PDB file of C-alpha atoms in Angstrom:
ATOM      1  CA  UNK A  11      -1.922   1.541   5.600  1.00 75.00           C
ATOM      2  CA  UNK A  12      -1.322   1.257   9.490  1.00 75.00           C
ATOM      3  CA  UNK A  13       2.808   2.068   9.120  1.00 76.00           C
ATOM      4  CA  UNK A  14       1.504   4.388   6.182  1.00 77.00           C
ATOM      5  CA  UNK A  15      -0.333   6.221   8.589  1.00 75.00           C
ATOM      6  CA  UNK A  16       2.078   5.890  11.397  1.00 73.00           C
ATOM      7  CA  UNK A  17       4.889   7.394   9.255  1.00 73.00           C
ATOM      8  CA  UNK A  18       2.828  10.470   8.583  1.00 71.00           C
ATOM      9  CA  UNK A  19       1.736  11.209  12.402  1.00 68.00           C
ATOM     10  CA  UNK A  20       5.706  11.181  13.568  1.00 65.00           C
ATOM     11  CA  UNK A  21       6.886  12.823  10.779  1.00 61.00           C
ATOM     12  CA  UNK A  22       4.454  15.097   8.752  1.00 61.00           C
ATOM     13  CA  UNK A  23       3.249  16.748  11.858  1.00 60.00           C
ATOM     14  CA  UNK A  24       0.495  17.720   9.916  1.00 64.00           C
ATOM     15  CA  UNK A  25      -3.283  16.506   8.120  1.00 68.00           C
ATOM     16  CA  UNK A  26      -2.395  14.074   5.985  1.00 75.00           C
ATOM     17  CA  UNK A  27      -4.874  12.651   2.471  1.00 81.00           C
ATOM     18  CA  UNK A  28      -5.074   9.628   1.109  1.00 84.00           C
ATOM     19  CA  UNK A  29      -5.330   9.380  -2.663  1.00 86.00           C
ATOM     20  CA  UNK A  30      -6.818   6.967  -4.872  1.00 87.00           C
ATOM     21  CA  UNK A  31      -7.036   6.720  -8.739  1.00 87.00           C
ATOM     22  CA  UNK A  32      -9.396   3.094  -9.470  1.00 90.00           C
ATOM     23  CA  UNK A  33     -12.851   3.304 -10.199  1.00 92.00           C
ATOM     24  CA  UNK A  34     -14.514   1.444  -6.767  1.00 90.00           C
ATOM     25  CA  UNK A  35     -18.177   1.692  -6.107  1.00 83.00           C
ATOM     26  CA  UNK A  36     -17.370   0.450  -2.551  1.00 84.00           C
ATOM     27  CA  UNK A  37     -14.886   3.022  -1.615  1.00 87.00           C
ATOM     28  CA  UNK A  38     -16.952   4.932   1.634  1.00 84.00           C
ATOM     29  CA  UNK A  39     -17.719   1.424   3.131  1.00 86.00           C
ATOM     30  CA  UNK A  40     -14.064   0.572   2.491  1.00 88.00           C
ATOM     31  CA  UNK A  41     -12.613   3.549   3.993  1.00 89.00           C
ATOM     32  CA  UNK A  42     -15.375   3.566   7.290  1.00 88.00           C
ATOM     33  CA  UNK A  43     -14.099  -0.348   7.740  1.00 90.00           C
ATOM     34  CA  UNK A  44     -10.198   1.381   8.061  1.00 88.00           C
ATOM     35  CA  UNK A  45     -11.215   4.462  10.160  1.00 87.00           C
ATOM     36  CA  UNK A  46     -13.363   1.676  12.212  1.00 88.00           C
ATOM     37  CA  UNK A  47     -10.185  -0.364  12.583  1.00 86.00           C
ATOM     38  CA  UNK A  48      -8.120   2.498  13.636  1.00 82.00           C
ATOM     39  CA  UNK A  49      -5.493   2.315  10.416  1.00 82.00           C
ATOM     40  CA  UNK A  50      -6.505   5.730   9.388  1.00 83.00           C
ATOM     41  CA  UNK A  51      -7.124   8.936  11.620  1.00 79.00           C
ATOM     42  CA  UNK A  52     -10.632  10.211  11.486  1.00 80.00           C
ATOM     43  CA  UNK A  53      -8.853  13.517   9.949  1.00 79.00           C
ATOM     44  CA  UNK A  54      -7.642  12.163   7.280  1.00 82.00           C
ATOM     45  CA  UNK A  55      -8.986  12.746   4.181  1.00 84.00           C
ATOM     46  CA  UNK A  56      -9.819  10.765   0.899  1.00 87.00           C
ATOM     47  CA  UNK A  57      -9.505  11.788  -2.461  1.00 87.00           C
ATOM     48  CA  UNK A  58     -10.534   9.548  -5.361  1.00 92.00           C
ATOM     49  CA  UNK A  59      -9.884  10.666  -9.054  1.00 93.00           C
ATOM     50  CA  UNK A  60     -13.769   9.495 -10.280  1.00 95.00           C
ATOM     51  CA  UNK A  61     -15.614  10.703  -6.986  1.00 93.00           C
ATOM     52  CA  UNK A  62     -14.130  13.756  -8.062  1.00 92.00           C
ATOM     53  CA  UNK A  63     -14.871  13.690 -11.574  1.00 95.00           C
ATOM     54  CA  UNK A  64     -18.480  12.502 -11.031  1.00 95.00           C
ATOM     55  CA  UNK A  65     -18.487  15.194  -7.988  1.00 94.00           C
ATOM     56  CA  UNK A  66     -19.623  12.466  -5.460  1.00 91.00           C
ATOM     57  CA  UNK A  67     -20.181  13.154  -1.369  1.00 84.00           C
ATOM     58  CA  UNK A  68     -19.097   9.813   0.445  1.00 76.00           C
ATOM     59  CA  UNK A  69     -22.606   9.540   2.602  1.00 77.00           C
ATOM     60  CA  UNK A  70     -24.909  10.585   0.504  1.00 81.00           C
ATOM     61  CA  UNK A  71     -27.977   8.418  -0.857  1.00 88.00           C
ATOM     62  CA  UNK A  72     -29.820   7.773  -3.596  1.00 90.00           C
ATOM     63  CA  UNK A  73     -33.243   8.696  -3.010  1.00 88.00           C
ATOM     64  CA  UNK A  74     -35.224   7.123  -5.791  1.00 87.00           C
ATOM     65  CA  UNK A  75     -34.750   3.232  -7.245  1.00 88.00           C
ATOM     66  CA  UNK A  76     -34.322   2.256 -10.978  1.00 91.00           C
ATOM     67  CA  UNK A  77     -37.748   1.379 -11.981  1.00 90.00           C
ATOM     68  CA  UNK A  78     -38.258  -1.810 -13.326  1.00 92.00           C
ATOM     69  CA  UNK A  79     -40.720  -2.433 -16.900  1.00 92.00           C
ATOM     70  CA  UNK A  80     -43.611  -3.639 -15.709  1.00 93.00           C
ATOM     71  CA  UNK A  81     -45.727  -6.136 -18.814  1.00 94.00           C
ATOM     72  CA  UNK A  82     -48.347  -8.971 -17.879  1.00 93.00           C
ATOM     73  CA  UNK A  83     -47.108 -10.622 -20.771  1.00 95.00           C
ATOM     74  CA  UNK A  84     -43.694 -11.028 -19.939  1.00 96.00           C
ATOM     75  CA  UNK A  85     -41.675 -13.393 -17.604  1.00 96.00           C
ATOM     76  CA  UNK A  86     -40.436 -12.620 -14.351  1.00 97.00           C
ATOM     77  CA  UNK A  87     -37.608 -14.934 -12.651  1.00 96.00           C
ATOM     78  CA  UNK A  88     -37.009 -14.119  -8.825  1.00 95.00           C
ATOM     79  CA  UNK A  89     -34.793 -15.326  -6.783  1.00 95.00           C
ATOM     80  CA  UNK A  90     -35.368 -16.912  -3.140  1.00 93.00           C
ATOM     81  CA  UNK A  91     -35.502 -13.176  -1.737  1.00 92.00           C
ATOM     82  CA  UNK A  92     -38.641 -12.520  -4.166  1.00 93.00           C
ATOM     83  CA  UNK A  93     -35.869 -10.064  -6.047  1.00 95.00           C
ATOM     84  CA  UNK A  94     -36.480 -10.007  -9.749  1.00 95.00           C
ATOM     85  CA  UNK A  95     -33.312 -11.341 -11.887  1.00 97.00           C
ATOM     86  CA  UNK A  96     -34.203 -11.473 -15.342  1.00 97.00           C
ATOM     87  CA  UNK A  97     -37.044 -10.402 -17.357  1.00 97.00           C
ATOM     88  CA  UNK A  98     -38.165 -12.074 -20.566  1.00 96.00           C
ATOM     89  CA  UNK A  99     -40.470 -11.077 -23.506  1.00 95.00           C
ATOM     90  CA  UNK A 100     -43.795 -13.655 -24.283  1.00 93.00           C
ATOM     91  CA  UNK A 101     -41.462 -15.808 -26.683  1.00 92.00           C
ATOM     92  CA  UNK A 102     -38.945 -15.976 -23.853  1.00 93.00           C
ATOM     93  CA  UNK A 103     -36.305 -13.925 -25.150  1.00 94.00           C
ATOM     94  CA  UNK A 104     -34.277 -11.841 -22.593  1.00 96.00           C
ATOM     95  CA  UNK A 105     -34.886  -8.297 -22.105  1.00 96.00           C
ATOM     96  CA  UNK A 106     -32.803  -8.007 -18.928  1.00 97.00           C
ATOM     97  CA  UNK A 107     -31.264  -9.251 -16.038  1.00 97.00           C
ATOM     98  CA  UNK A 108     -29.809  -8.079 -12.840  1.00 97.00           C
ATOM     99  CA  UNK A 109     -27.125  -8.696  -9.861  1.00 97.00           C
ATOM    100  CA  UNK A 110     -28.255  -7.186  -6.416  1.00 96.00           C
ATOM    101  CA  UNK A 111     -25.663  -6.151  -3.370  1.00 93.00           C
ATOM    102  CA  UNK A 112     -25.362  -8.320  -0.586  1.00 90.00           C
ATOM    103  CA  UNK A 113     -27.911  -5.332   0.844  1.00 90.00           C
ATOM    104  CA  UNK A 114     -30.280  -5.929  -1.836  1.00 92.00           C
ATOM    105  CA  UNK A 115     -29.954  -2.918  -3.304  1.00 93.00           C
ATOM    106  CA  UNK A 116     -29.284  -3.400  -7.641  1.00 95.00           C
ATOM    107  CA  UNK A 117     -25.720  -3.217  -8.570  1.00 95.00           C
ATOM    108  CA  UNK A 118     -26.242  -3.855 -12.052  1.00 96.00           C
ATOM    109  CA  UNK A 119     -28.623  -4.538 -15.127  1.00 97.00           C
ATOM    110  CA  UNK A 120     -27.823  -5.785 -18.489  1.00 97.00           C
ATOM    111  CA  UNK A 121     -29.850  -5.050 -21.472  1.00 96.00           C
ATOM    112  CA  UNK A 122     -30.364  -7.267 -24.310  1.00 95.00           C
ATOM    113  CA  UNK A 123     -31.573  -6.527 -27.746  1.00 91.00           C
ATOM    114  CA  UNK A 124     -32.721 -10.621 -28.787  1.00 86.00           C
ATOM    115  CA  UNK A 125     -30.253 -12.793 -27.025  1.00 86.00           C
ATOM    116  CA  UNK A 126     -27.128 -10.274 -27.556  1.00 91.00           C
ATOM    117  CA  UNK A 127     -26.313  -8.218 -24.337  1.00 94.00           C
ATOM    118  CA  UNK A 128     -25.794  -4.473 -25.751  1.00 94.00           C
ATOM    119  CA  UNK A 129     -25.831  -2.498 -22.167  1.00 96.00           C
ATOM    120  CA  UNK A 130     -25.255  -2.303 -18.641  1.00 96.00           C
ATOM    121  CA  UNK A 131     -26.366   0.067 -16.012  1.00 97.00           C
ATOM    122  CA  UNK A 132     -24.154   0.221 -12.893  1.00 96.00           C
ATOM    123  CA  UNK A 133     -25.399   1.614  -9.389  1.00 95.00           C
ATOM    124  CA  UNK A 134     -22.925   2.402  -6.941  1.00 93.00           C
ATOM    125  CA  UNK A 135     -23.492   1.672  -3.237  1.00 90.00           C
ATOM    126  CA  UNK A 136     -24.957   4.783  -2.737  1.00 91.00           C
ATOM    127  CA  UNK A 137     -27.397   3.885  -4.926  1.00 93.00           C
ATOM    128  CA  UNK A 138     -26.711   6.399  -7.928  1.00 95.00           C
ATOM    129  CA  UNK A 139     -26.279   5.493 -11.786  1.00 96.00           C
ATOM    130  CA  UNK A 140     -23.064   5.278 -11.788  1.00 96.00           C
ATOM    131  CA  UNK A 141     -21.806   4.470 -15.162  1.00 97.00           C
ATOM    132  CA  UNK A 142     -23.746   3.048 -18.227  1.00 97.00           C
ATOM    133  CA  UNK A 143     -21.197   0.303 -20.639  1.00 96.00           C
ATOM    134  CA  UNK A 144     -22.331  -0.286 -23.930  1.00 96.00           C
ATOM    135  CA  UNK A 145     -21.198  -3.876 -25.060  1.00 94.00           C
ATOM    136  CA  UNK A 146     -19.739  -4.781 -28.479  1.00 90.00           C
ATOM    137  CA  UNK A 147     -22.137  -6.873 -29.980  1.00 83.00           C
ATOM    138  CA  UNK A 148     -19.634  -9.808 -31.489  1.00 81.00           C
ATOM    139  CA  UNK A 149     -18.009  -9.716 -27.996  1.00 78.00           C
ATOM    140  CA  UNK A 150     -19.926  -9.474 -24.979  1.00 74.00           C
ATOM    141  CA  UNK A 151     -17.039  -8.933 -22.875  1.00 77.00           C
ATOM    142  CA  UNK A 152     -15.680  -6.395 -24.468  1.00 88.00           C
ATOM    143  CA  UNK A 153     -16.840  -2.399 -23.353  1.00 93.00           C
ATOM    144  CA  UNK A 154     -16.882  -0.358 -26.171  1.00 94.00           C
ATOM    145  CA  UNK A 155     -18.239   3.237 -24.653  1.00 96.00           C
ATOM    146  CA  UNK A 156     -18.729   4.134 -21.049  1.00 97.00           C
ATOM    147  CA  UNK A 157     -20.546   6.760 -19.437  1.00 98.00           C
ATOM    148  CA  UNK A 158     -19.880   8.480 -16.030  1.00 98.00           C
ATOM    149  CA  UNK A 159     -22.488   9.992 -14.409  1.00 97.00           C
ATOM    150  CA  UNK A 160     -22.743  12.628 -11.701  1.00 96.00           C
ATOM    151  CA  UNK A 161     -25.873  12.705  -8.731  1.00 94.00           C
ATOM    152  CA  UNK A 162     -27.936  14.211 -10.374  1.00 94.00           C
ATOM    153  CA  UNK A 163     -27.962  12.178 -13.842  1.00 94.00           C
ATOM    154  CA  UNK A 164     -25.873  14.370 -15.565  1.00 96.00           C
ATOM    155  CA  UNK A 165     -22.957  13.602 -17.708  1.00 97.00           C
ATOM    156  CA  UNK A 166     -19.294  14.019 -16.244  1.00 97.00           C
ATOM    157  CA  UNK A 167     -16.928  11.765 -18.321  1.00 98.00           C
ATOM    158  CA  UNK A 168     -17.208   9.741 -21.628  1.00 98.00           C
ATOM    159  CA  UNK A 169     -14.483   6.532 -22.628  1.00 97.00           C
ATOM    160  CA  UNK A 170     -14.521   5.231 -25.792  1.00 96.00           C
ATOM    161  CA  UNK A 171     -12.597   2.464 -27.123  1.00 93.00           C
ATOM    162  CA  UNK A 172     -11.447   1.298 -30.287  1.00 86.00           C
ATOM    163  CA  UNK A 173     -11.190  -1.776 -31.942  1.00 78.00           C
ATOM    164  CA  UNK A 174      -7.134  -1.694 -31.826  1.00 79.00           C
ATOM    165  CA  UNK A 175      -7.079  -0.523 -28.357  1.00 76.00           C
ATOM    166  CA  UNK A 176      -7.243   3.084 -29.251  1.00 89.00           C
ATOM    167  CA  UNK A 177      -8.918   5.312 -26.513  1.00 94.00           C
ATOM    168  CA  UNK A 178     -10.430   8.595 -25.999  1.00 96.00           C
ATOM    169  CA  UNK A 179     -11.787  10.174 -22.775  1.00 97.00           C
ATOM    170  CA  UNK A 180     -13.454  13.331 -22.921  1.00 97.00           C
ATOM    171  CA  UNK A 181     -14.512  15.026 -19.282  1.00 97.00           C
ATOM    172  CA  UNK A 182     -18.225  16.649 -19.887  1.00 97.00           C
ATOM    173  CA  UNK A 183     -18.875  19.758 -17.694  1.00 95.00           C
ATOM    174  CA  UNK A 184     -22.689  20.576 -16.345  1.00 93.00           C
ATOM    175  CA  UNK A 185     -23.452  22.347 -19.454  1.00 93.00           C
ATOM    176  CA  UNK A 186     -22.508  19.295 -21.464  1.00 92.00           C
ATOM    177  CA  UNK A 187     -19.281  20.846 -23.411  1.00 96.00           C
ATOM    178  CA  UNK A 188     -16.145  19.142 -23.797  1.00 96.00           C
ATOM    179  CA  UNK A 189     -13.768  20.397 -21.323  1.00 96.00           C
ATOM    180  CA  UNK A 190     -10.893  18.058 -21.559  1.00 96.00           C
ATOM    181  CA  UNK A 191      -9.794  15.463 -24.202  1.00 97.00           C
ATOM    182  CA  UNK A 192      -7.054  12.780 -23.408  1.00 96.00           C
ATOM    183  CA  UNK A 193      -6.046   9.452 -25.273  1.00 95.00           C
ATOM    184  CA  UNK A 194      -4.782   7.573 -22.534  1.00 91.00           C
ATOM    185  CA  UNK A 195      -5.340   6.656 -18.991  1.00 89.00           C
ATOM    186  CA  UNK A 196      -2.326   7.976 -18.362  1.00 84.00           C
ATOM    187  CA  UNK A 197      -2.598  11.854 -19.861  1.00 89.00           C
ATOM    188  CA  UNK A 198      -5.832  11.275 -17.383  1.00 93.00           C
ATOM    189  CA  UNK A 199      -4.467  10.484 -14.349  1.00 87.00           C
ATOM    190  CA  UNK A 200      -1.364  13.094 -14.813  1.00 83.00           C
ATOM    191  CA  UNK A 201      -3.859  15.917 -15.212  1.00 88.00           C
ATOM    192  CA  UNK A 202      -6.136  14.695 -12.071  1.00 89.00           C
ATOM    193  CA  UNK A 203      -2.925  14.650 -10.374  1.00 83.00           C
ATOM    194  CA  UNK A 204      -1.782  17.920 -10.998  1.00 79.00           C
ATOM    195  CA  UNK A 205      -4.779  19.207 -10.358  1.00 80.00           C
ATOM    196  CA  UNK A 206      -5.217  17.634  -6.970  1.00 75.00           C
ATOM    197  CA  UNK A 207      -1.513  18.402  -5.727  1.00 70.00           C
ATOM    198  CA  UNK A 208      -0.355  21.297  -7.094  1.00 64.00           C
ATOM    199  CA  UNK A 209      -2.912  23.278  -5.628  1.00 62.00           C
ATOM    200  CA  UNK A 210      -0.787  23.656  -2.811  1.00 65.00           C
ATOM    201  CA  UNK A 211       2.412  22.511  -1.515  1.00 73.00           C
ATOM    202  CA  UNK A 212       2.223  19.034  -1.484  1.00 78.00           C
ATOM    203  CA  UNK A 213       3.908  15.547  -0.951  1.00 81.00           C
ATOM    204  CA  UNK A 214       2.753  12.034  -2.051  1.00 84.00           C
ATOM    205  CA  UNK A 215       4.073   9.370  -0.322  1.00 87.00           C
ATOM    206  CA  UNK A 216       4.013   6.130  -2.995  1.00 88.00           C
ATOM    207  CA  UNK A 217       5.470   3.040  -3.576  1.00 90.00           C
ATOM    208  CA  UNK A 218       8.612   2.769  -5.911  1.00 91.00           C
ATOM    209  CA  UNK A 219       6.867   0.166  -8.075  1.00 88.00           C
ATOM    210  CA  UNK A 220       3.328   1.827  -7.867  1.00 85.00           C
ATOM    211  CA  UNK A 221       2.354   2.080 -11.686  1.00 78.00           C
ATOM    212  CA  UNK A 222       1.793   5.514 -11.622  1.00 80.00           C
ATOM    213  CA  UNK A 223       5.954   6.254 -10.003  1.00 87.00           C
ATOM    214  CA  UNK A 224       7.019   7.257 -13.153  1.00 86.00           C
ATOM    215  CA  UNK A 225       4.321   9.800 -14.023  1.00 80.00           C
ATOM    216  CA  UNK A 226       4.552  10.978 -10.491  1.00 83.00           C
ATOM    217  CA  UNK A 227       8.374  11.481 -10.820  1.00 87.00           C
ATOM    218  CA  UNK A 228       8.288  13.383 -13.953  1.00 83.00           C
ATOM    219  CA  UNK A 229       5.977  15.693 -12.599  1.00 78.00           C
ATOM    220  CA  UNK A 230       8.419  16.759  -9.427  1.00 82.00           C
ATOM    221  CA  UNK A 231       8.656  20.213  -9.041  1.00 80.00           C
ATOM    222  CA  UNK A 232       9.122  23.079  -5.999  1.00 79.00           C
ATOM    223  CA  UNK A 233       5.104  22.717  -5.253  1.00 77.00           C
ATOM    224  CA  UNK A 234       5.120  18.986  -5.447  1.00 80.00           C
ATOM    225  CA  UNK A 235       7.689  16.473  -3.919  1.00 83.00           C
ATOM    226  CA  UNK A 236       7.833  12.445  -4.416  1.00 87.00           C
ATOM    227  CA  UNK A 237       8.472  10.662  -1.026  1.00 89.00           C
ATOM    228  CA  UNK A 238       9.346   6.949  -2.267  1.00 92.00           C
ATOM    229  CA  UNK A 239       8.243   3.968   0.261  1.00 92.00           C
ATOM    230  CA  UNK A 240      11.055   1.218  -0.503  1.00 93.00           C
ATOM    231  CA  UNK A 241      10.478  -2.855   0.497  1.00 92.00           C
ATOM    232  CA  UNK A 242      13.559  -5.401   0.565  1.00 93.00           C
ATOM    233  CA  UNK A 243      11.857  -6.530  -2.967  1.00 94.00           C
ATOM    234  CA  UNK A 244      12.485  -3.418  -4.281  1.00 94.00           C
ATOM    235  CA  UNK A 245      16.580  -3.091  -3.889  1.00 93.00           C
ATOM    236  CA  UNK A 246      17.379  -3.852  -7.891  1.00 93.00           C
ATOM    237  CA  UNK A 247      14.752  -1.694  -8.755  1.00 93.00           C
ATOM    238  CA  UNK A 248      15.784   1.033 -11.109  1.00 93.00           C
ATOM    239  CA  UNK A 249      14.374   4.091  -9.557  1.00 93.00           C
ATOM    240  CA  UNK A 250      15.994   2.470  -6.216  1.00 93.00           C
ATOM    241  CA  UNK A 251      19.680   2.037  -7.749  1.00 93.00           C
ATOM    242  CA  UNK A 252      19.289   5.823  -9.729  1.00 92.00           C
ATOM    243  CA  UNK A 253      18.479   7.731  -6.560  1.00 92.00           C
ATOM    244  CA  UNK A 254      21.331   5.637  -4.523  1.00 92.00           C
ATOM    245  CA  UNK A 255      23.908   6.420  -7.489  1.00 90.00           C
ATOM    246  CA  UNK A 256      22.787  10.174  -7.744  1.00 89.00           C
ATOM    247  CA  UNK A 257      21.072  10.044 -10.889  1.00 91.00           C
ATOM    248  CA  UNK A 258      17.777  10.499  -9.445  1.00 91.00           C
ATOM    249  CA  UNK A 259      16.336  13.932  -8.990  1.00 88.00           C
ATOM    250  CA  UNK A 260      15.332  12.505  -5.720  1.00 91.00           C
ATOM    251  CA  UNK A 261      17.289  12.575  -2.511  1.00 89.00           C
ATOM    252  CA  UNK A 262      14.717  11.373   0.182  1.00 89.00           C
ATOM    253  CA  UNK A 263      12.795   7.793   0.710  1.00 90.00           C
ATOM    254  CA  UNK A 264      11.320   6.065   3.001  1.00 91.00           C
ATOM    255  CA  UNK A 265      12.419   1.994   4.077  1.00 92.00           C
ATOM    256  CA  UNK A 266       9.839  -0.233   5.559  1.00 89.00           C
ATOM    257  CA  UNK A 267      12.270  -1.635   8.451  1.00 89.00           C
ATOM    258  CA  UNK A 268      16.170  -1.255   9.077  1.00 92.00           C
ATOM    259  CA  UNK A 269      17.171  -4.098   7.331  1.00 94.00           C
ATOM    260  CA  UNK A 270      16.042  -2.288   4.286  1.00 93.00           C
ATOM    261  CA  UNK A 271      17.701   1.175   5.404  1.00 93.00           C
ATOM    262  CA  UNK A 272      21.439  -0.987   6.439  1.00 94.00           C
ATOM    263  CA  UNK A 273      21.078  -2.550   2.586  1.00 94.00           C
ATOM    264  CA  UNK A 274      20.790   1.041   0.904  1.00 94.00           C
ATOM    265  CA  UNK A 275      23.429   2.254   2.926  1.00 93.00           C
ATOM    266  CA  UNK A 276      26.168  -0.059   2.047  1.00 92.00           C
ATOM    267  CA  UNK A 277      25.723   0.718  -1.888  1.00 91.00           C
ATOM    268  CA  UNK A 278      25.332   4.590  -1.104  1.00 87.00           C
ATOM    269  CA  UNK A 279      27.387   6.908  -3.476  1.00 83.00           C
ATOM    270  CA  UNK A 280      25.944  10.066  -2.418  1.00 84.00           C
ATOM    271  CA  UNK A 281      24.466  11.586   0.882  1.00 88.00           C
ATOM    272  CA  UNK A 282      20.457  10.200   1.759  1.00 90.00           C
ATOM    273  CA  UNK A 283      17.333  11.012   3.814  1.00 90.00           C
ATOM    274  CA  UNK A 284      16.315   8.217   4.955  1.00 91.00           C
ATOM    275  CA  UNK A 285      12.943   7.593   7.038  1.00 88.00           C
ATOM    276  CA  UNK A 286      12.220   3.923   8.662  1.00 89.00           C
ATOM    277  CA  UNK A 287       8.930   3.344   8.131  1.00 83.00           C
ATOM    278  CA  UNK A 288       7.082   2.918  11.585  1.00 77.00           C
ATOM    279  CA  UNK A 289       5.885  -1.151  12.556  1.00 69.00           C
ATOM    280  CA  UNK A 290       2.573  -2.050  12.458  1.00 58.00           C
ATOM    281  CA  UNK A 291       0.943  -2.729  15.760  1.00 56.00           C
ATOM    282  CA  UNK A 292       0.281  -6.692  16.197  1.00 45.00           C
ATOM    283  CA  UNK A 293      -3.540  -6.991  16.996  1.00 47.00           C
ATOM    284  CA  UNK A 294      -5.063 -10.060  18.398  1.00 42.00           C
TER     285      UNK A 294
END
């Protein structure tokens, strides 16, 4: 992130974003731990395909708490904080349990329907319903719906799996129509992309062998330019040996150190851009 950030200060000249695509609860705590350490400029800014999709604000808070059932004639097991972690029913059978945050706040509860778990609420660390999973019933482990939520309760995305891996993810605007239907995580991510970069003139900066290269490369056009970061480990790659043998629509990367940039230029066919990657500082 440091030589990341480094490489866009010297060269970009300009504001530079940080994108993300994984579903992380965690993700404002993570990112005030790297502006804290200095790997990021406090400028910079984050983008992260569900905060946008759920239309989350890093820093803002939750200002009510799931509300727990509350029955005399149930059973309440609390851990050594006095937190409740499961609830049973008079006979003993489970009704619920839950996992807290090393802050105490809930993270998640699972609901059971007799001794088969059938659904879990997830909070994120703002302290928001995140998502709700609903759990196959012969397989416990195994998701079969999910449901993203928004602030404000509402729903903003729906997966659903099949039983032979199919998949269908439908994005749910405030009215609660279908706006947007895709069948992969892939056909997801392209059109989050594209709608995040192609706003404006725009350049992502990525790893060669960052799953989503190929996507990324295919959607190249004048508004959008790939900048490829390239490692020693990533020489024989095939995106690597394309764009050094001209069959790459790409004509500009970026080497982590010079050994890197000396190796590329003894197999070079065709004229390159090449950009050595800044070093990290070494901290004590």
């Amino acid at each position: 992130m440091e030589m990341i950030m480094g490489l866009l200060k010297s060269e970009v000249k300009d504001k530079a974003n940080v994108i993300t695509v994984n579903y992380n609860d965690s993700l404002p705590e993570i990112w005030n731990s790297y502006q804290s350490a200095g790997l990021v400029d406090k400028r910079t800014g984050l983008y992260n395909m569900y905060y946008t999709i759920q239309a989350k604000v890093p820093g803002g808070v939750a200002k009510t708490k799931p509300e727990l059932p509350d029955n005399p004639a149930w059973q309440y097991k609390r851990n050594a904080d006095k937190q409740i972690v499961s609830i049973a029913d008079d006979g003993g059978n489970p009704i619920m349990t839950l996992k807290y945050r090393k802050n105490g706040a809930i993270w998640y509860m699972t609901y059971f329907n007799g001794s088969l778990a059938t659904r879990r609420d997830v909070y994120d660390a703002a302290g928001f319903l995140s998502v709700t999973q609903y759990l196959d019933r012969t397989n416990n482990s195994q998701v079969t719906l999910e449901n993203f939520y928004r602030p404000d309760h509402s729903l903003a995305m729906v997966k659903q799996y099949g039983s032979n891996h199919e998949l269908s993810i439908q994005l749910v605007n405030k009215e609660e129509a279908i706006t947007n239907v895709f069948h992969s995580e892939a056909q997801l991510l392209n059109w989050w992309l594209a709608s995040v970069l192609q706003q404006q003139n725009s350049v992502l900066v990525m790893g060669v062998n960052a799953p989503l290269f190929d996507q990324c490369l295919q959607a190249t056009n004048d508004n959008f330019h790939l900048l490829p970061i390239v490692s020693a480990d990533d020489l024989d790659n095939q995106h690597v040996q394309d764009i050094i043998n001209g069959k790459s629509k790409l004509s500009s990367l970026v080497v982590t150190d010079r050994d890197v940039q000396t190796a590329i230029e003894k197999q070079m066919t065709r004229d390159l851009e090449i950009t050595v990657m800044p070093a990290a500082e070494v901290r004590a």
